[in-house]
Amino acid sequence: MKANALDVMNTMKVWSISLVLAVIFWLVSLPLQSVVVPGISIPIGVAIWGVIGSLIVGSFLGLNAAYRGGGWDQAIMQLLDALIAFPVIVLYLVVIAALGQGDLVVILAITITGAPGVARLVRGLGLDIKTRDYIRAAETRGENVQYIMFREILPNARGPILVDAMLRVGYAIFAIGTLGFLGIGLPPPDPDWGNMVNDARQFIFTNQWAVIWPAVAIASLVVGLNFFADGLREELTRYQK
């Protein structure tokens, strides 16, 4: 009972702090809402689609590496190691320089940079899950490789994958803001907090809030998604117990 009461108190404390910060942000930034609020719609959509793409590609590669093993595992891991060797921002710049600016290009860049991490996560989970009894039972029934990978292994790895996906949405939003600040992110007239910071930095000494609030908005959203992912991880762990 004490542990449950403590969990409830901690949860209420977090939500209370979040509510207070949200109200403060809303009141103080009221004059800037017409500028700041529209800046989230397109970037968060691009981030989500990019993460979905990285989940699809990364899960496919990770499942094949884990379950098939052998040459599949070596080839896939060498490819992933080659991609991970490059700094993420460099991969973004290479993709955008090769294909130009555009929402679809940014989605593709997020997919390419995120897929290796997803693949390594799924591979690690798959190596553990494929030793379970229900996988042996599916093999004994004569199920094909695709069925075992996508109907047996992947559903049982969904918890950590969902938590990782939430974190990746935050990272993708931060990356979109960084690219927008560098002037190579979402093309105009798409609203982007990074572009807002870049456009307003020349007024940093006369109108600081025009720079501060888009930057605070990016940081708040990323931190909020991280908190949500942590809470989701705890709930999934509690459910599994």
Short mmCIF file of C-alpha atoms in Angstrom, two decimals:
data_model
loop_
_atom_site.label_atom_id
_atom_site.label_comp_id
_atom_site.label_asym_id
_atom_site.label_seq_id
_atom_site.Cartn_x
_atom_site.Cartn_y
_atom_site.Cartn_z
CA MET A 1 0.00 0.00 0.00
CA LYS A 2 2.80 2.40 0.89
CA ALA A 3 4.54 1.74 -2.44
CA ASN A 4 1.30 2.33 -4.37
CA ALA A 5 0.59 5.52 -2.45
CA LEU A 6 4.14 6.73 -3.11
CA ASP A 7 3.74 6.01 -6.83
CA VAL A 8 0.49 8.00 -6.90
CA MET A 9 2.09 10.91 -5.05
CA ASN A 10 5.08 10.96 -7.41
CA THR A 11 2.78 10.84 -10.43
CA MET A 12 0.65 13.70 -9.09
CA LYS A 13 3.78 15.72 -8.35
CA VAL A 14 5.06 15.31 -11.92
CA TRP A 15 1.69 16.21 -13.42
CA SER A 16 1.38 19.23 -11.11
CA ILE A 17 4.77 20.57 -12.11
CA SER A 18 3.98 19.96 -15.77
CA LEU A 19 0.65 21.78 -15.45
CA VAL A 20 2.22 24.79 -13.75
CA LEU A 21 4.93 25.03 -16.40
CA ALA A 22 2.34 24.69 -19.16
CA VAL A 23 0.22 27.51 -17.70
CA ILE A 24 3.24 29.77 -17.30
CA PHE A 25 4.34 29.06 -20.84
CA TRP A 26 0.82 29.75 -22.14
CA LEU A 27 0.43 33.08 -20.33
CA VAL A 28 3.89 34.47 -20.95
CA SER A 29 3.98 33.48 -24.60
CA LEU A 30 0.42 34.59 -25.33
CA PRO A 31 1.49 37.34 -27.77
CA LEU A 32 3.73 34.86 -29.61
CA GLN A 33 1.21 32.04 -29.94
CA SER A 34 0.35 33.00 -33.49
CA VAL A 35 4.00 32.40 -34.37
CA VAL A 36 5.15 29.63 -32.03
CA VAL A 37 2.13 27.31 -32.04
CA PRO A 38 1.95 26.81 -35.84
CA GLY A 39 5.63 25.84 -35.78
CA ILE A 40 4.86 22.41 -34.31
CA SER A 41 2.27 21.03 -36.74
CA ILE A 42 4.43 20.21 -39.75
CA PRO A 43 7.71 19.38 -37.89
CA ILE A 44 6.01 16.88 -35.58
CA GLY A 45 4.28 15.26 -38.55
CA VAL A 46 7.58 15.00 -40.41
CA ALA A 47 9.27 13.62 -37.28
CA ILE A 48 6.59 10.97 -36.75
CA TRP A 49 6.67 9.79 -40.36
CA GLY A 50 10.46 9.71 -40.29
CA VAL A 51 10.43 7.60 -37.13
CA ILE A 52 7.81 5.28 -38.64
CA GLY A 53 10.09 4.83 -41.64
CA SER A 54 13.07 4.06 -39.41
CA LEU A 55 10.96 1.56 -37.44
CA ILE A 56 9.92 -0.26 -40.62
CA VAL A 57 13.42 -0.39 -42.11
CA GLY A 58 15.20 -1.03 -38.81
CA SER A 59 12.77 -3.75 -37.71
CA PHE A 60 13.12 -5.55 -41.04
CA LEU A 61 16.92 -5.48 -40.86
CA GLY A 62 17.08 -6.34 -37.17
CA LEU A 63 14.68 -9.28 -37.43
CA ASN A 64 16.54 -10.79 -40.38
CA ALA A 65 19.89 -10.34 -38.65
CA ALA A 66 18.63 -11.91 -35.41
CA TYR A 67 16.63 -14.84 -36.75
CA ARG A 68 18.48 -15.79 -39.93
CA GLY A 69 21.96 -15.22 -38.48
CA GLY A 70 25.07 -16.27 -40.38
CA GLY A 71 25.81 -14.26 -43.51
CA TRP A 72 22.63 -12.21 -43.11
CA ASP A 73 23.71 -11.08 -39.67
CA GLN A 74 27.26 -10.23 -40.75
CA ALA A 75 26.18 -8.28 -43.85
CA ILE A 76 23.48 -6.32 -42.04
CA MET A 77 25.68 -5.50 -39.07
CA GLN A 78 28.52 -4.32 -41.31
CA LEU A 79 26.07 -2.02 -43.12
CA LEU A 80 24.77 -0.67 -39.82
CA ASP A 81 28.27 -0.15 -38.45
CA ALA A 82 29.20 1.80 -41.58
CA LEU A 83 26.19 4.11 -41.15
CA ILE A 84 26.71 4.54 -37.41
CA ALA A 85 30.35 5.50 -38.01
CA PHE A 86 29.17 8.78 -39.56
CA PRO A 87 27.95 11.58 -37.27
CA VAL A 88 24.19 11.97 -37.53
CA ILE A 89 24.35 15.58 -38.65
CA VAL A 90 26.73 14.59 -41.47
CA LEU A 91 24.24 11.98 -42.72
CA TYR A 92 21.49 14.61 -42.66
CA LEU A 93 23.65 17.01 -44.64
CA VAL A 94 24.62 14.35 -47.19
CA VAL A 95 21.01 13.32 -47.83
CA ILE A 96 19.76 16.90 -48.11
CA ALA A 97 22.70 17.96 -50.29
CA ALA A 98 22.04 15.03 -52.63
CA LEU A 99 18.25 15.35 -52.87
CA GLY A 100 17.54 18.98 -52.03
CA GLN A 101 15.18 20.48 -49.48
CA GLY A 102 11.68 19.21 -48.89
CA ASP A 103 9.47 17.49 -46.35
CA LEU A 104 9.93 14.08 -47.95
CA VAL A 105 13.71 14.54 -48.03
CA VAL A 106 13.77 15.32 -44.29
CA ILE A 107 11.58 12.25 -43.65
CA LEU A 108 14.02 10.14 -45.67
CA ALA A 109 16.97 11.60 -43.76
CA ILE A 110 15.33 10.78 -40.42
CA THR A 111 14.62 7.26 -41.66
CA ILE A 112 18.20 6.66 -42.77
CA THR A 113 19.76 8.04 -39.59
CA GLY A 114 17.32 6.28 -37.26
CA ALA A 115 17.14 2.85 -38.89
CA PRO A 116 20.56 1.60 -37.63
CA GLY A 117 19.67 2.23 -34.00
CA VAL A 118 16.29 0.55 -34.37
CA ALA A 119 17.88 -2.41 -36.16
CA ARG A 120 20.43 -2.95 -33.40
CA LEU A 121 17.69 -2.77 -30.76
CA VAL A 122 15.43 -5.22 -32.61
CA ARG A 123 18.35 -7.55 -33.27
CA GLY A 124 19.22 -7.68 -29.58
CA LEU A 125 15.61 -8.37 -28.64
CA GLY A 126 15.25 -10.94 -31.41
CA LEU A 127 18.32 -12.89 -30.34
CA ASP A 128 16.73 -13.34 -26.92
CA ILE A 129 13.18 -14.03 -28.10
CA LYS A 130 14.12 -16.60 -30.74
CA THR A 131 15.29 -18.97 -27.98
CA ARG A 132 11.83 -19.05 -26.37
CA ASP A 133 9.66 -22.16 -26.38
CA TYR A 134 6.87 -20.64 -28.47
CA ILE A 135 9.37 -19.94 -31.26
CA ARG A 136 10.45 -23.59 -31.19
CA ALA A 137 6.78 -24.58 -31.30
CA ALA A 138 6.19 -22.38 -34.37
CA GLU A 139 9.20 -23.93 -36.10
CA THR A 140 7.91 -27.40 -35.25
CA ARG A 141 4.54 -26.52 -36.82
CA GLY A 142 6.39 -25.66 -40.02
CA GLU A 143 5.72 -21.90 -39.99
CA ASN A 144 7.76 -19.95 -42.54
CA VAL A 145 10.48 -17.46 -41.65
CA GLN A 146 8.35 -14.37 -42.31
CA TYR A 147 5.58 -15.64 -40.05
CA ILE A 148 7.98 -16.33 -37.19
CA MET A 149 9.74 -12.98 -37.52
CA PHE A 150 6.70 -10.73 -37.92
CA ARG A 151 4.00 -12.68 -36.03
CA GLU A 152 5.99 -14.25 -33.21
CA ILE A 153 9.18 -12.27 -32.55
CA LEU A 154 8.17 -8.69 -33.42
CA PRO A 155 4.93 -8.55 -31.35
CA ASN A 156 6.81 -9.79 -28.28
CA ALA A 157 9.42 -7.04 -28.72
CA ARG A 158 6.91 -4.21 -29.10
CA GLY A 159 7.34 -2.76 -25.60
CA PRO A 160 10.98 -1.61 -25.85
CA ILE A 161 10.41 -0.65 -29.49
CA LEU A 162 7.52 1.68 -28.57
CA VAL A 163 9.58 3.34 -25.84
CA ASP A 164 12.49 3.79 -28.25
CA ALA A 165 10.12 5.23 -30.87
CA MET A 166 8.89 7.91 -28.45
CA LEU A 167 12.46 8.94 -27.72
CA ARG A 168 13.26 9.03 -31.42
CA VAL A 169 10.36 11.38 -32.14
CA GLY A 170 11.91 13.84 -29.70
CA TYR A 171 15.36 13.45 -31.25
CA ALA A 172 13.87 13.91 -34.73
CA ILE A 173 12.10 17.13 -33.70
CA PHE A 174 15.37 18.44 -32.27
CA ALA A 175 17.17 17.47 -35.50
CA ILE A 176 14.53 19.24 -37.60
CA GLY A 177 15.00 22.35 -35.49
CA THR A 178 18.77 22.13 -35.92
CA LEU A 179 18.45 21.78 -39.68
CA GLY A 180 16.00 24.68 -39.76
CA PHE A 181 18.45 26.85 -37.82
CA LEU A 182 21.14 25.98 -40.37
CA GLY A 183 18.74 26.94 -43.16
CA ILE A 184 18.54 23.47 -44.73
CA GLY A 185 15.51 22.03 -42.97
CA LEU A 186 11.87 22.29 -43.96
CA PRO A 187 11.49 24.64 -46.93
CA PRO A 188 9.47 27.87 -46.68
CA PRO A 189 6.63 28.55 -46.12
CA ASP A 190 6.45 25.54 -43.75
CA PRO A 191 6.62 26.88 -40.16
CA ASP A 192 9.61 25.58 -38.24
CA TRP A 193 10.89 26.61 -34.82
CA GLY A 194 14.48 26.27 -35.99
CA ASN A 195 13.82 28.69 -38.84
CA MET A 196 12.15 31.06 -36.37
CA VAL A 197 15.23 31.09 -34.15
CA ASN A 198 17.48 31.65 -37.16
CA ASP A 199 15.33 34.50 -38.50
CA ALA A 200 15.05 36.19 -35.11
CA ARG A 201 18.67 35.92 -33.97
CA GLN A 202 19.51 39.25 -35.63
CA PHE A 203 17.12 40.85 -33.12
CA ILE A 204 18.65 39.06 -30.11
CA PHE A 205 19.55 42.38 -28.42
CA THR A 206 16.26 44.15 -29.12
CA ASN A 207 13.64 41.37 -28.95
CA GLN A 208 15.07 38.43 -27.05
CA TRP A 209 11.72 36.66 -26.65
CA ALA A 210 11.43 36.12 -30.38
CA VAL A 211 14.51 33.90 -30.09
CA ILE A 212 13.91 32.43 -26.65
CA TRP A 213 10.37 31.08 -27.02
CA PRO A 214 10.86 28.96 -30.15
CA ALA A 215 14.01 27.53 -28.54
CA VAL A 216 12.15 26.87 -25.28
CA ALA A 217 9.32 25.27 -27.25
CA ILE A 218 11.73 22.82 -28.91
CA ALA A 219 13.43 21.96 -25.63
CA SER A 220 10.11 21.59 -23.77
CA LEU A 221 8.66 19.26 -26.36
CA VAL A 222 11.77 17.06 -26.47
CA VAL A 223 11.98 16.88 -22.66
CA GLY A 224 8.25 16.15 -22.45
CA LEU A 225 8.55 13.27 -24.89
CA ASN A 226 11.47 11.89 -22.87
CA PHE A 227 9.37 12.00 -19.70
CA PHE A 228 6.51 10.31 -21.53
CA ALA A 229 8.84 7.58 -22.77
CA ASP A 230 10.14 7.03 -19.23
CA GLY A 231 6.59 6.73 -17.92
CA LEU A 232 5.67 4.35 -20.71
CA ARG A 233 8.71 2.21 -19.90
CA GLU A 234 7.72 2.02 -16.24
CA GLU A 235 4.13 1.09 -17.08
CA LEU A 236 5.23 -1.62 -19.49
CA THR A 237 7.66 -3.00 -16.91
CA ARG A 238 4.92 -3.03 -14.28
CA TYR A 239 2.50 -4.71 -16.71
CA GLN A 240 5.02 -7.43 -17.56
CA LYS A 241 5.55 -8.19 -13.88
#
